[in-house]
GROMACS .gro file of C-alpha atoms in nm:
model
  433
    1UNK     CA    1  -6.929  -3.767   3.403
    2UNK     CA    2  -6.621  -3.846   3.194
    3UNK     CA    3  -6.693  -4.218   3.178
    4UNK     CA    4  -7.059  -4.169   3.086
    5UNK     CA    5  -7.028  -3.871   2.851
    6UNK     CA    6  -6.679  -3.884   2.699
    7UNK     CA    7  -6.651  -4.261   2.665
    8UNK     CA    8  -7.011  -4.373   2.696
    9UNK     CA    9  -7.167  -4.124   2.456
   10UNK     CA   10  -7.439  -4.021   2.701
   11UNK     CA   11  -7.560  -3.665   2.637
   12UNK     CA   12  -7.386  -3.419   2.868
   13UNK     CA   13  -7.702  -3.309   3.049
   14UNK     CA   14  -7.797  -3.670   3.124
   15UNK     CA   15  -7.445  -3.751   3.242
   16UNK     CA   16  -7.447  -3.444   3.468
   17UNK     CA   17  -7.792  -3.539   3.598
   18UNK     CA   18  -7.668  -3.891   3.678
   19UNK     CA   19  -7.370  -3.752   3.872
   20UNK     CA   20  -7.589  -3.511   4.070
   21UNK     CA   21  -7.842  -3.787   4.137
   22UNK     CA   22  -7.572  -4.021   4.270
   23UNK     CA   23  -7.427  -3.747   4.490
   24UNK     CA   24  -7.772  -3.657   4.618
   25UNK     CA   25  -7.855  -4.018   4.697
   26UNK     CA   26  -7.529  -4.071   4.888
   27UNK     CA   27  -7.585  -3.745   5.077
   28UNK     CA   28  -7.910  -3.885   5.217
   29UNK     CA   29  -7.713  -4.108   5.455
   30UNK     CA   30  -7.549  -3.806   5.617
   31UNK     CA   31  -7.869  -3.601   5.611
   32UNK     CA   32  -8.044  -3.883   5.797
   33UNK     CA   33  -7.760  -3.900   6.049
   34UNK     CA   34  -7.789  -3.527   6.119
   35UNK     CA   35  -8.168  -3.549   6.156
   36UNK     CA   36  -8.138  -3.830   6.410
   37UNK     CA   37  -7.868  -3.638   6.596
   38UNK     CA   38  -8.090  -3.330   6.626
   39UNK     CA   39  -8.366  -3.548   6.772
   40UNK     CA   40  -8.159  -3.751   7.019
   41UNK     CA   41  -7.855  -3.532   7.095
   42UNK     CA   42  -7.783  -3.518   7.471
   43UNK     CA   43  -7.726  -3.193   7.656
   44UNK     CA   44  -7.365  -3.266   7.751
   45UNK     CA   45  -7.117  -3.151   7.485
   46UNK     CA   46  -6.898  -3.462   7.498
   47UNK     CA   47  -7.205  -3.686   7.481
   48UNK     CA   48  -7.335  -3.486   7.186
   49UNK     CA   49  -7.006  -3.540   7.005
   50UNK     CA   50  -7.013  -3.912   7.084
   51UNK     CA   51  -7.364  -3.957   6.945
   52UNK     CA   52  -7.273  -3.753   6.637
   53UNK     CA   53  -6.964  -3.970   6.579
   54UNK     CA   54  -7.172  -4.289   6.613
   55UNK     CA   55  -7.431  -4.164   6.365
   56UNK     CA   56  -7.161  -4.056   6.121
   57UNK     CA   57  -7.002  -4.399   6.152
   58UNK     CA   58  -7.333  -4.569   6.073
   59UNK     CA   59  -7.384  -4.340   5.773
   60UNK     CA   60  -7.039  -4.429   5.639
   61UNK     CA   61  -7.107  -4.801   5.686
   62UNK     CA   62  -7.443  -4.777   5.510
   63UNK     CA   63  -7.286  -4.596   5.216
   64UNK     CA   64  -7.003  -4.850   5.204
   65UNK     CA   65  -7.217  -5.164   5.219
   66UNK     CA   66  -7.581  -5.110   5.122
   67UNK     CA   67  -7.682  -5.139   4.755
   68UNK     CA   68  -7.344  -5.300   4.662
   69UNK     CA   69  -7.154  -5.028   4.852
   70UNK     CA   70  -6.973  -4.716   4.736
   71UNK     CA   71  -6.725  -4.597   5.004
   72UNK     CA   72  -6.524  -4.385   4.759
   73UNK     CA   73  -6.423  -4.063   4.932
   74UNK     CA   74  -6.510  -4.174   5.285
   75UNK     CA   75  -6.403  -3.916   5.543
   76UNK     CA   76  -6.140  -4.146   5.692
   77UNK     CA   77  -5.925  -4.128   5.380
   78UNK     CA   78  -5.858  -3.760   5.442
   79UNK     CA   79  -5.648  -3.875   5.739
   80UNK     CA   80  -5.413  -4.119   5.569
   81UNK     CA   81  -5.160  -3.846   5.647
   82UNK     CA   82  -5.152  -3.635   5.960
   83UNK     CA   83  -5.211  -3.696   6.331
   84UNK     CA   84  -5.504  -3.933   6.292
   85UNK     CA   85  -5.315  -4.175   6.065
   86UNK     CA   86  -5.188  -4.353   6.374
   87UNK     CA   87  -5.536  -4.490   6.433
   88UNK     CA   88  -5.549  -4.678   6.101
   89UNK     CA   89  -5.367  -5.001   6.208
   90UNK     CA   90  -5.597  -5.016   6.511
   91UNK     CA   91  -5.937  -4.904   6.386
   92UNK     CA   92  -5.940  -4.887   6.005
   93UNK     CA   93  -6.079  -4.614   5.781
   94UNK     CA   94  -6.445  -4.642   5.883
   95UNK     CA   95  -6.376  -4.598   6.254
   96UNK     CA   96  -6.140  -4.313   6.170
   97UNK     CA   97  -6.445  -4.139   6.022
   98UNK     CA   98  -6.603  -4.157   6.368
   99UNK     CA   99  -6.287  -4.029   6.538
  100UNK     CA  100  -6.270  -3.735   6.297
  101UNK     CA  101  -6.642  -3.661   6.345
  102UNK     CA  102  -6.604  -3.669   6.725
  103UNK     CA  103  -6.308  -3.431   6.718
  104UNK     CA  104  -6.482  -3.198   6.472
  105UNK     CA  105  -6.788  -3.175   6.696
  106UNK     CA  106  -6.577  -3.120   7.009
  107UNK     CA  107  -6.376  -2.849   6.839
  108UNK     CA  108  -6.698  -2.682   6.725
  109UNK     CA  109  -6.816  -2.673   7.084
  110UNK     CA  110  -6.493  -2.559   7.250
  111UNK     CA  111  -6.644  -2.223   7.338
  112UNK     CA  112  -6.912  -2.402   7.543
  113UNK     CA  113  -6.698  -2.668   7.710
  114UNK     CA  114  -6.511  -2.684   8.038
  115UNK     CA  115  -6.135  -2.672   8.078
  116UNK     CA  116  -6.133  -3.047   8.146
  117UNK     CA  117  -6.321  -3.124   7.826
  118UNK     CA  118  -6.083  -2.906   7.628
  119UNK     CA  119  -5.793  -3.097   7.778
  120UNK     CA  120  -5.954  -3.423   7.665
  121UNK     CA  121  -5.982  -3.292   7.308
  122UNK     CA  122  -5.618  -3.183   7.306
  123UNK     CA  123  -5.513  -3.519   7.451
  124UNK     CA  124  -5.697  -3.714   7.183
  125UNK     CA  125  -5.544  -3.493   6.915
  126UNK     CA  126  -5.195  -3.558   7.050
  127UNK     CA  127  -5.241  -3.932   7.111
  128UNK     CA  128  -5.178  -4.040   6.749
  129UNK     CA  129  -4.860  -3.831   6.740
  130UNK     CA  130  -4.738  -4.019   7.043
  131UNK     CA  131  -4.820  -4.347   6.873
  132UNK     CA  132  -4.630  -4.253   6.561
  133UNK     CA  133  -4.329  -4.118   6.749
  134UNK     CA  134  -4.304  -4.435   6.958
  135UNK     CA  135  -4.212  -4.635   6.649
  136UNK     CA  136  -4.460  -4.906   6.743
  137UNK     CA  137  -4.504  -5.156   6.458
  138UNK     CA  138  -4.709  -5.473   6.421
  139UNK     CA  139  -4.518  -5.613   6.124
  140UNK     CA  140  -4.165  -5.725   6.043
  141UNK     CA  141  -3.957  -5.731   5.723
  142UNK     CA  142  -3.994  -6.047   5.514
  143UNK     CA  143  -3.746  -6.009   5.232
  144UNK     CA  144  -3.731  -5.787   4.926
  145UNK     CA  145  -3.861  -5.848   4.575
  146UNK     CA  146  -3.771  -5.657   4.260
  147UNK     CA  147  -4.076  -5.561   4.055
  148UNK     CA  148  -4.160  -5.418   3.714
  149UNK     CA  149  -4.496  -5.239   3.691
  150UNK     CA  150  -4.635  -5.167   3.345
  151UNK     CA  151  -4.847  -4.866   3.247
  152UNK     CA  152  -4.960  -4.890   2.886
  153UNK     CA  153  -5.165  -4.568   2.869
  154UNK     CA  154  -5.388  -4.722   2.602
  155UNK     CA  155  -5.652  -4.458   2.511
  156UNK     CA  156  -5.977  -4.564   2.675
  157UNK     CA  157  -6.185  -4.496   2.366
  158UNK     CA  158  -5.956  -4.732   2.169
  159UNK     CA  159  -5.877  -4.992   2.436
  160UNK     CA  160  -6.131  -5.250   2.316
  161UNK     CA  161  -6.125  -5.155   1.947
  162UNK     CA  162  -5.998  -5.437   1.726
  163UNK     CA  163  -5.826  -5.208   1.477
  164UNK     CA  164  -5.643  -4.980   1.719
  165UNK     CA  165  -5.628  -5.034   2.096
  166UNK     CA  166  -5.633  -5.414   2.103
  167UNK     CA  167  -5.329  -5.471   1.876
  168UNK     CA  168  -5.152  -5.180   2.046
  169UNK     CA  169  -5.203  -5.340   2.390
  170UNK     CA  170  -5.110  -5.689   2.276
  171UNK     CA  171  -4.790  -5.571   2.113
  172UNK     CA  172  -4.669  -5.335   2.388
  173UNK     CA  173  -4.757  -5.548   2.691
  174UNK     CA  174  -4.627  -5.862   2.521
  175UNK     CA  175  -4.291  -5.698   2.456
  176UNK     CA  176  -4.257  -5.544   2.802
  177UNK     CA  177  -4.357  -5.863   2.984
  178UNK     CA  178  -4.088  -6.060   2.801
  179UNK     CA  179  -3.821  -5.786   2.823
  180UNK     CA  180  -3.852  -5.726   3.198
  181UNK     CA  181  -3.555  -5.837   3.409
  182UNK     CA  182  -3.698  -5.818   3.760
  183UNK     CA  183  -3.822  -6.104   3.976
  184UNK     CA  184  -4.187  -6.004   3.932
  185UNK     CA  185  -4.372  -5.833   3.647
  186UNK     CA  186  -4.721  -5.686   3.694
  187UNK     CA  187  -4.949  -5.565   3.413
  188UNK     CA  188  -5.275  -5.377   3.482
  189UNK     CA  189  -5.642  -5.467   3.467
  190UNK     CA  190  -5.737  -5.603   3.122
  191UNK     CA  191  -5.384  -5.536   2.997
  192UNK     CA  192  -5.467  -5.824   2.765
  193UNK     CA  193  -5.810  -5.702   2.652
  194UNK     CA  194  -5.928  -6.027   2.491
  195UNK     CA  195  -6.038  -6.364   2.619
  196UNK     CA  196  -5.771  -6.635   2.579
  197UNK     CA  197  -5.972  -6.802   2.303
  198UNK     CA  198  -5.986  -6.470   2.112
  199UNK     CA  199  -5.611  -6.406   2.119
  200UNK     CA  200  -5.387  -6.453   1.815
  201UNK     CA  201  -5.266  -6.809   1.792
  202UNK     CA  202  -4.966  -6.872   2.015
  203UNK     CA  203  -4.978  -6.532   2.192
  204UNK     CA  204  -5.060  -6.652   2.543
  205UNK     CA  205  -4.862  -6.973   2.496
  206UNK     CA  206  -4.548  -6.769   2.421
  207UNK     CA  207  -4.587  -6.578   2.748
  208UNK     CA  208  -4.649  -6.899   2.940
  209UNK     CA  209  -4.341  -7.057   2.785
  210UNK     CA  210  -4.130  -6.754   2.874
  211UNK     CA  211  -4.214  -6.791   3.245
  212UNK     CA  212  -4.207  -7.172   3.252
  213UNK     CA  213  -3.836  -7.163   3.334
  214UNK     CA  214  -3.596  -6.911   3.479
  215UNK     CA  215  -3.628  -6.683   3.782
  216UNK     CA  216  -3.926  -6.463   3.696
  217UNK     CA  217  -4.301  -6.452   3.753
  218UNK     CA  218  -4.582  -6.238   3.612
  219UNK     CA  219  -4.927  -6.119   3.718
  220UNK     CA  220  -5.139  -5.983   3.434
  221UNK     CA  221  -5.498  -5.865   3.402
  222UNK     CA  222  -5.714  -6.053   3.151
  223UNK     CA  223  -6.084  -6.143   3.113
  224UNK     CA  224  -6.157  -6.515   3.143
  225UNK     CA  225  -6.453  -6.742   3.081
  226UNK     CA  226  -6.698  -6.829   2.809
  227UNK     CA  227  -7.051  -6.750   2.698
  228UNK     CA  228  -7.171  -7.076   2.852
  229UNK     CA  229  -6.998  -7.046   3.191
  230UNK     CA  230  -6.991  -6.668   3.223
  231UNK     CA  231  -6.700  -6.427   3.235
  232UNK     CA  232  -6.475  -6.292   3.509
  233UNK     CA  233  -6.245  -5.993   3.541
  234UNK     CA  234  -5.931  -6.177   3.639
  235UNK     CA  235  -5.560  -6.185   3.709
  236UNK     CA  236  -5.350  -6.477   3.592
  237UNK     CA  237  -5.016  -6.560   3.748
  238UNK     CA  238  -4.735  -6.750   3.578
  239UNK     CA  239  -4.411  -6.879   3.729
  240UNK     CA  240  -4.167  -7.168   3.679
  241UNK     CA  241  -4.296  -7.509   3.777
  242UNK     CA  242  -4.662  -7.410   3.770
  243UNK     CA  243  -4.884  -7.684   3.629
  244UNK     CA  244  -5.167  -7.444   3.548
  245UNK     CA  245  -5.190  -7.064   3.580
  246UNK     CA  246  -5.277  -6.902   3.909
  247UNK     CA  247  -5.614  -6.726   3.879
  248UNK     CA  248  -5.767  -6.449   4.086
  249UNK     CA  249  -6.125  -6.355   3.992
  250UNK     CA  250  -6.260  -6.016   4.094
  251UNK     CA  251  -6.517  -6.037   4.373
  252UNK     CA  252  -6.652  -5.686   4.424
  253UNK     CA  253  -6.793  -5.590   4.085
  254UNK     CA  254  -6.860  -5.235   3.969
  255UNK     CA  255  -7.232  -5.160   3.920
  256UNK     CA  256  -7.316  -5.048   3.565
  257UNK     CA  257  -6.968  -5.158   3.455
  258UNK     CA  258  -6.938  -5.526   3.545
  259UNK     CA  259  -7.296  -5.599   3.636
  260UNK     CA  260  -7.622  -5.424   3.562
  261UNK     CA  261  -7.843  -5.358   3.866
  262UNK     CA  262  -8.208  -5.463   3.840
  263UNK     CA  263  -8.434  -5.209   3.667
  264UNK     CA  264  -8.139  -5.014   3.521
  265UNK     CA  265  -8.075  -5.193   3.191
  266UNK     CA  266  -8.252  -4.909   3.011
  267UNK     CA  267  -7.985  -4.671   3.144
  268UNK     CA  268  -7.689  -4.883   3.035
  269UNK     CA  269  -7.839  -4.930   2.689
  270UNK     CA  270  -7.814  -4.553   2.639
  271UNK     CA  271  -7.434  -4.573   2.658
  272UNK     CA  272  -7.185  -4.719   2.411
  273UNK     CA  273  -6.969  -4.874   2.684
  274UNK     CA  274  -6.907  -5.250   2.658
  275UNK     CA  275  -7.100  -5.361   2.968
  276UNK     CA  276  -7.191  -5.704   3.090
  277UNK     CA  277  -7.272  -5.924   3.384
  278UNK     CA  278  -6.953  -6.082   3.517
  279UNK     CA  279  -6.923  -6.372   3.759
  280UNK     CA  280  -6.804  -6.291   4.110
  281UNK     CA  281  -6.497  -6.450   4.258
  282UNK     CA  282  -6.497  -6.555   4.622
  283UNK     CA  283  -6.375  -6.349   4.918
  284UNK     CA  284  -6.034  -6.444   5.058
  285UNK     CA  285  -5.889  -6.613   4.750
  286UNK     CA  286  -5.544  -6.766   4.784
  287UNK     CA  287  -5.238  -6.548   4.737
  288UNK     CA  288  -4.985  -6.593   4.458
  289UNK     CA  289  -4.670  -6.731   4.620
  290UNK     CA  290  -4.336  -6.638   4.471
  291UNK     CA  291  -3.984  -6.639   4.618
  292UNK     CA  292  -4.097  -6.629   4.979
  293UNK     CA  293  -4.365  -6.366   4.922
  294UNK     CA  294  -4.743  -6.407   4.927
  295UNK     CA  295  -4.894  -6.158   4.683
  296UNK     CA  296  -5.267  -6.083   4.721
  297UNK     CA  297  -5.419  -5.924   4.409
  298UNK     CA  298  -5.721  -5.697   4.403
  299UNK     CA  299  -5.871  -5.538   4.095
  300UNK     CA  300  -5.977  -5.177   4.040
  301UNK     CA  301  -6.188  -5.042   4.325
  302UNK     CA  302  -6.173  -5.361   4.529
  303UNK     CA  303  -5.912  -5.194   4.746
  304UNK     CA  304  -6.189  -4.965   4.875
  305UNK     CA  305  -6.320  -5.255   5.080
  306UNK     CA  306  -6.072  -5.313   5.361
  307UNK     CA  307  -6.301  -5.567   5.525
  308UNK     CA  308  -6.280  -5.787   5.214
  309UNK     CA  309  -5.903  -5.758   5.186
  310UNK     CA  310  -5.894  -5.837   5.558
  311UNK     CA  311  -6.042  -6.181   5.491
  312UNK     CA  312  -5.692  -6.285   5.379
  313UNK     CA  313  -5.547  -6.213   5.724
  314UNK     CA  314  -5.739  -6.463   5.938
  315UNK     CA  315  -5.437  -6.697   5.939
  316UNK     CA  316  -5.110  -6.515   6.011
  317UNK     CA  317  -4.907  -6.796   5.854
  318UNK     CA  318  -5.089  -6.751   5.521
  319UNK     CA  319  -5.148  -6.376   5.533
  320UNK     CA  320  -5.026  -6.174   5.232
  321UNK     CA  321  -4.685  -6.013   5.256
  322UNK     CA  322  -4.751  -5.778   4.961
  323UNK     CA  323  -5.080  -5.633   4.832
  324UNK     CA  324  -5.118  -5.591   4.455
  325UNK     CA  325  -5.372  -5.364   4.289
  326UNK     CA  326  -5.424  -5.370   3.914
  327UNK     CA  327  -5.656  -5.104   3.776
  328UNK     CA  328  -5.779  -4.918   3.473
  329UNK     CA  329  -5.888  -4.572   3.585
  330UNK     CA  330  -5.877  -4.459   3.223
  331UNK     CA  331  -6.258  -4.445   3.231
  332UNK     CA  332  -6.226  -4.128   3.440
  333UNK     CA  333  -5.962  -3.953   3.232
  334UNK     CA  334  -5.674  -3.760   3.386
  335UNK     CA  335  -5.894  -3.646   3.674
  336UNK     CA  336  -5.888  -3.631   4.052
  337UNK     CA  337  -6.016  -3.990   4.055
  338UNK     CA  338  -5.653  -4.105   4.009
  339UNK     CA  339  -5.544  -3.916   4.321
  340UNK     CA  340  -5.841  -4.038   4.522
  341UNK     CA  341  -5.778  -4.400   4.430
  342UNK     CA  342  -5.412  -4.366   4.525
  343UNK     CA  343  -5.512  -4.223   4.863
  344UNK     CA  344  -5.737  -4.525   4.921
  345UNK     CA  345  -5.453  -4.765   4.841
  346UNK     CA  346  -5.227  -4.581   5.082
  347UNK     CA  347  -5.484  -4.623   5.358
  348UNK     CA  348  -5.500  -4.999   5.296
  349UNK     CA  349  -5.121  -5.015   5.326
  350UNK     CA  350  -5.134  -4.837   5.663
  351UNK     CA  351  -5.424  -5.046   5.797
  352UNK     CA  352  -5.253  -5.378   5.728
  353UNK     CA  353  -4.890  -5.258   5.743
  354UNK     CA  354  -4.831  -5.410   5.403
  355UNK     CA  355  -4.671  -5.261   5.092
  356UNK     CA  356  -4.906  -5.208   4.800
  357UNK     CA  357  -4.783  -5.220   4.441
  358UNK     CA  358  -5.016  -5.070   4.180
  359UNK     CA  359  -5.002  -5.135   3.805
  360UNK     CA  360  -5.254  -4.925   3.614
  361UNK     CA  361  -5.336  -4.828   3.257
  362UNK     CA  362  -5.312  -4.451   3.305
  363UNK     CA  363  -5.206  -4.399   3.671
  364UNK     CA  364  -5.129  -4.402   3.950
  365UNK     CA  365  -4.868  -4.674   3.894
  366UNK     CA  366  -4.668  -4.670   4.217
  367UNK     CA  367  -4.497  -4.865   4.492
  368UNK     CA  368  -4.633  -4.786   4.840
  369UNK     CA  369  -4.450  -4.896   5.154
  370UNK     CA  370  -4.613  -5.033   5.469
  371UNK     CA  371  -4.636  -4.681   5.615
  372UNK     CA  372  -4.849  -4.567   5.323
  373UNK     CA  373  -4.569  -4.363   5.167
  374UNK     CA  374  -4.516  -4.366   4.789
  375UNK     CA  375  -4.155  -4.472   4.727
  376UNK     CA  376  -4.162  -4.509   4.346
  377UNK     CA  377  -4.405  -4.357   4.095
  378UNK     CA  378  -4.463  -4.319   3.722
  379UNK     CA  379  -4.596  -3.999   3.573
  380UNK     CA  380  -4.965  -4.041   3.504
  381UNK     CA  381  -5.115  -4.048   3.155
  382UNK     CA  382  -4.787  -4.165   3.003
  383UNK     CA  383  -4.665  -4.498   2.871
  384UNK     CA  384  -4.388  -4.632   3.088
  385UNK     CA  385  -4.226  -4.897   3.302
  386UNK     CA  386  -4.168  -4.860   3.677
  387UNK     CA  387  -3.888  -5.068   3.828
  388UNK     CA  388  -3.820  -5.087   4.199
  389UNK     CA  389  -3.780  -5.301   4.506
  390UNK     CA  390  -4.061  -5.377   4.749
  391UNK     CA  391  -4.012  -5.515   5.098
  392UNK     CA  392  -4.265  -5.777   5.206
  393UNK     CA  393  -4.398  -5.774   5.562
  394UNK     CA  394  -4.533  -6.032   5.804
  395UNK     CA  395  -4.736  -5.980   6.121
  396UNK     CA  396  -5.094  -5.880   6.194
  397UNK     CA  397  -5.219  -5.534   6.292
  398UNK     CA  398  -5.504  -5.505   6.544
  399UNK     CA  399  -5.733  -5.393   6.261
  400UNK     CA  400  -5.636  -5.693   6.047
  401UNK     CA  401  -5.699  -5.925   6.343
  402UNK     CA  402  -6.052  -5.813   6.425
  403UNK     CA  403  -6.174  -5.732   6.074
  404UNK     CA  404  -6.062  -6.076   5.947
  405UNK     CA  405  -6.274  -6.244   6.216
  406UNK     CA  406  -6.575  -6.020   6.259
  407UNK     CA  407  -6.584  -5.798   5.952
  408UNK     CA  408  -6.727  -5.456   6.034
  409UNK     CA  409  -6.994  -5.595   6.268
  410UNK     CA  410  -6.820  -5.452   6.579
  411UNK     CA  411  -6.854  -5.105   6.426
  412UNK     CA  412  -7.221  -5.159   6.343
  413UNK     CA  413  -7.293  -5.280   6.695
  414UNK     CA  414  -7.097  -5.003   6.865
  415UNK     CA  415  -7.264  -4.733   6.657
  416UNK     CA  416  -7.614  -4.871   6.713
  417UNK     CA  417  -7.549  -4.916   7.086
  418UNK     CA  418  -7.448  -4.553   7.131
  419UNK     CA  419  -7.752  -4.431   6.937
  420UNK     CA  420  -7.985  -4.664   7.129
  421UNK     CA  421  -7.854  -4.536   7.463
  422UNK     CA  422  -7.900  -4.177   7.348
  423UNK     CA  423  -8.254  -4.250   7.227
  424UNK     CA  424  -8.342  -4.419   7.556
  425UNK     CA  425  -8.196  -4.130   7.756
  426UNK     CA  426  -8.415  -3.876   7.579
  427UNK     CA  427  -8.724  -4.072   7.686
  428UNK     CA  428  -8.625  -4.095   8.052
  429UNK     CA  429  -8.809  -3.849   8.277
  430UNK     CA  430  -8.582  -3.579   8.410
  431UNK     CA  431  -8.575  -3.507   8.782
  432UNK     CA  432  -8.710  -3.166   8.878
  433UNK     CA  433  -8.490  -2.997   9.135
   0.00000   0.00000   0.00000
C-alpha cells in the first residue's frame, strides 16, 4: 500500500484493492490445499496430519515459484527462532512449513489420539532442542573480515530526483566509501542511483582509483547497461589489482518494479514510480573474492529464494563464505516489511550456516552470524555507518548439499507422493468385518 499510494501516487482505494487482491490470490493456494485435504484425509490422526503437511508444503511451493514466485511471509520463517530452527540446516524453510503444519495438526488432534501418538508429537517437538544442544555444526571458521555497511536513508520520494535525492546520495555515499577504514565497504541497492554514463565526470573513476591500491575493497549497488543492450540492477566490486570491476546482476526481478508482467502495463502506467523491464542475471554467479573470503551478493528480495542462493554451493571449494544482501526497502516506509525481510535473511544464514551482512537504504542494516543471530545493527530510518567484524565460514549443510543439486524438486516429489497415496487409499474398497 505504501509503495503504490505514498510513492506511486495511486489513489488509496485502488492501492487498498490491489493489496486485498494480492492477499486473496495468494490465499487460494492454501484454500485449495484445505479443500483437497477434506476430500482425501485418511481416518488415522497421524496420517491426516501427514497429508495436511504435504498439501501445505505444496501450497507453499506453488506460492514461492508459480507466476514468478512470492514466498514472502512463508510459514517457515516464523521458526527462525525456537525449537524448530534446528531443522533449517537440514530441510530449509519450505520443508519447515510442512513440519510446522504436521505438528499443528497433531496438536489439534491430541484429544483424539492415543498415548503413543502423543509421545511421538512430544518427541518431534523435543528433537530440534536436542539437535541445538548437541552443538552439531556443518561449517567451520574461515577467518574474519572487518566491514563497513552504509545506510544513507535517502527519502524514497526524492531518491531518483535530480535536484534533491540524486546529489544527496552521490555526495554522502561518495564521502563514506572513501572515508571508510575497514577491509570491506558495502553500499546498498542503487546507492549510486544513476547509470555510469549519467554520473558527473570523474565520479566513478575517483572511486575506482581509490580502491586500485591499498588494502580495501568495496561492493556498491548501481544500475548498469544502456538503452540498446538493456539495463540491470547490479552490484559492482572494486579491489586492488582488478583489471575490470566485478559485476553481479540481479536474477530474480520484482514484478511491477523491475519488469512488467504481461497484460498489466495499464496498471503500472497509473503510478508515478520509475518502472522498467530489466535484464536478468544468471543463477549461481561467481562470488567476489577478497582476502580469503568469497562474498556472494544478492539484491533486495532475492534472499527469499534459498534454492537460488543454494546454486552457489554445488562446489564446496568455491562456495561462498559470506552472504551479502543489499536492499532498498524504502518503498515500504518504516513498516513491518523491514522486520520481515530481516527475518528472511536470518533464515538464509541458518540454512547455509553462513553470516549475512546487509547494507540497506533505510534498514535493516545488520551483521548476522551463521546461527542467524544479529550481532551488529543500525537503527532503522536513520543515516549511519555500521562497522563490525564478520567471521566467514566454510563447509556445506545438508540443505545446501541437496538444494544445490536438485533444487526443490525433492520437496515437490515428496509432497505429491504423499497426496497421491492418500488419494489412492480413499478409492480402495474397505473390508467389511
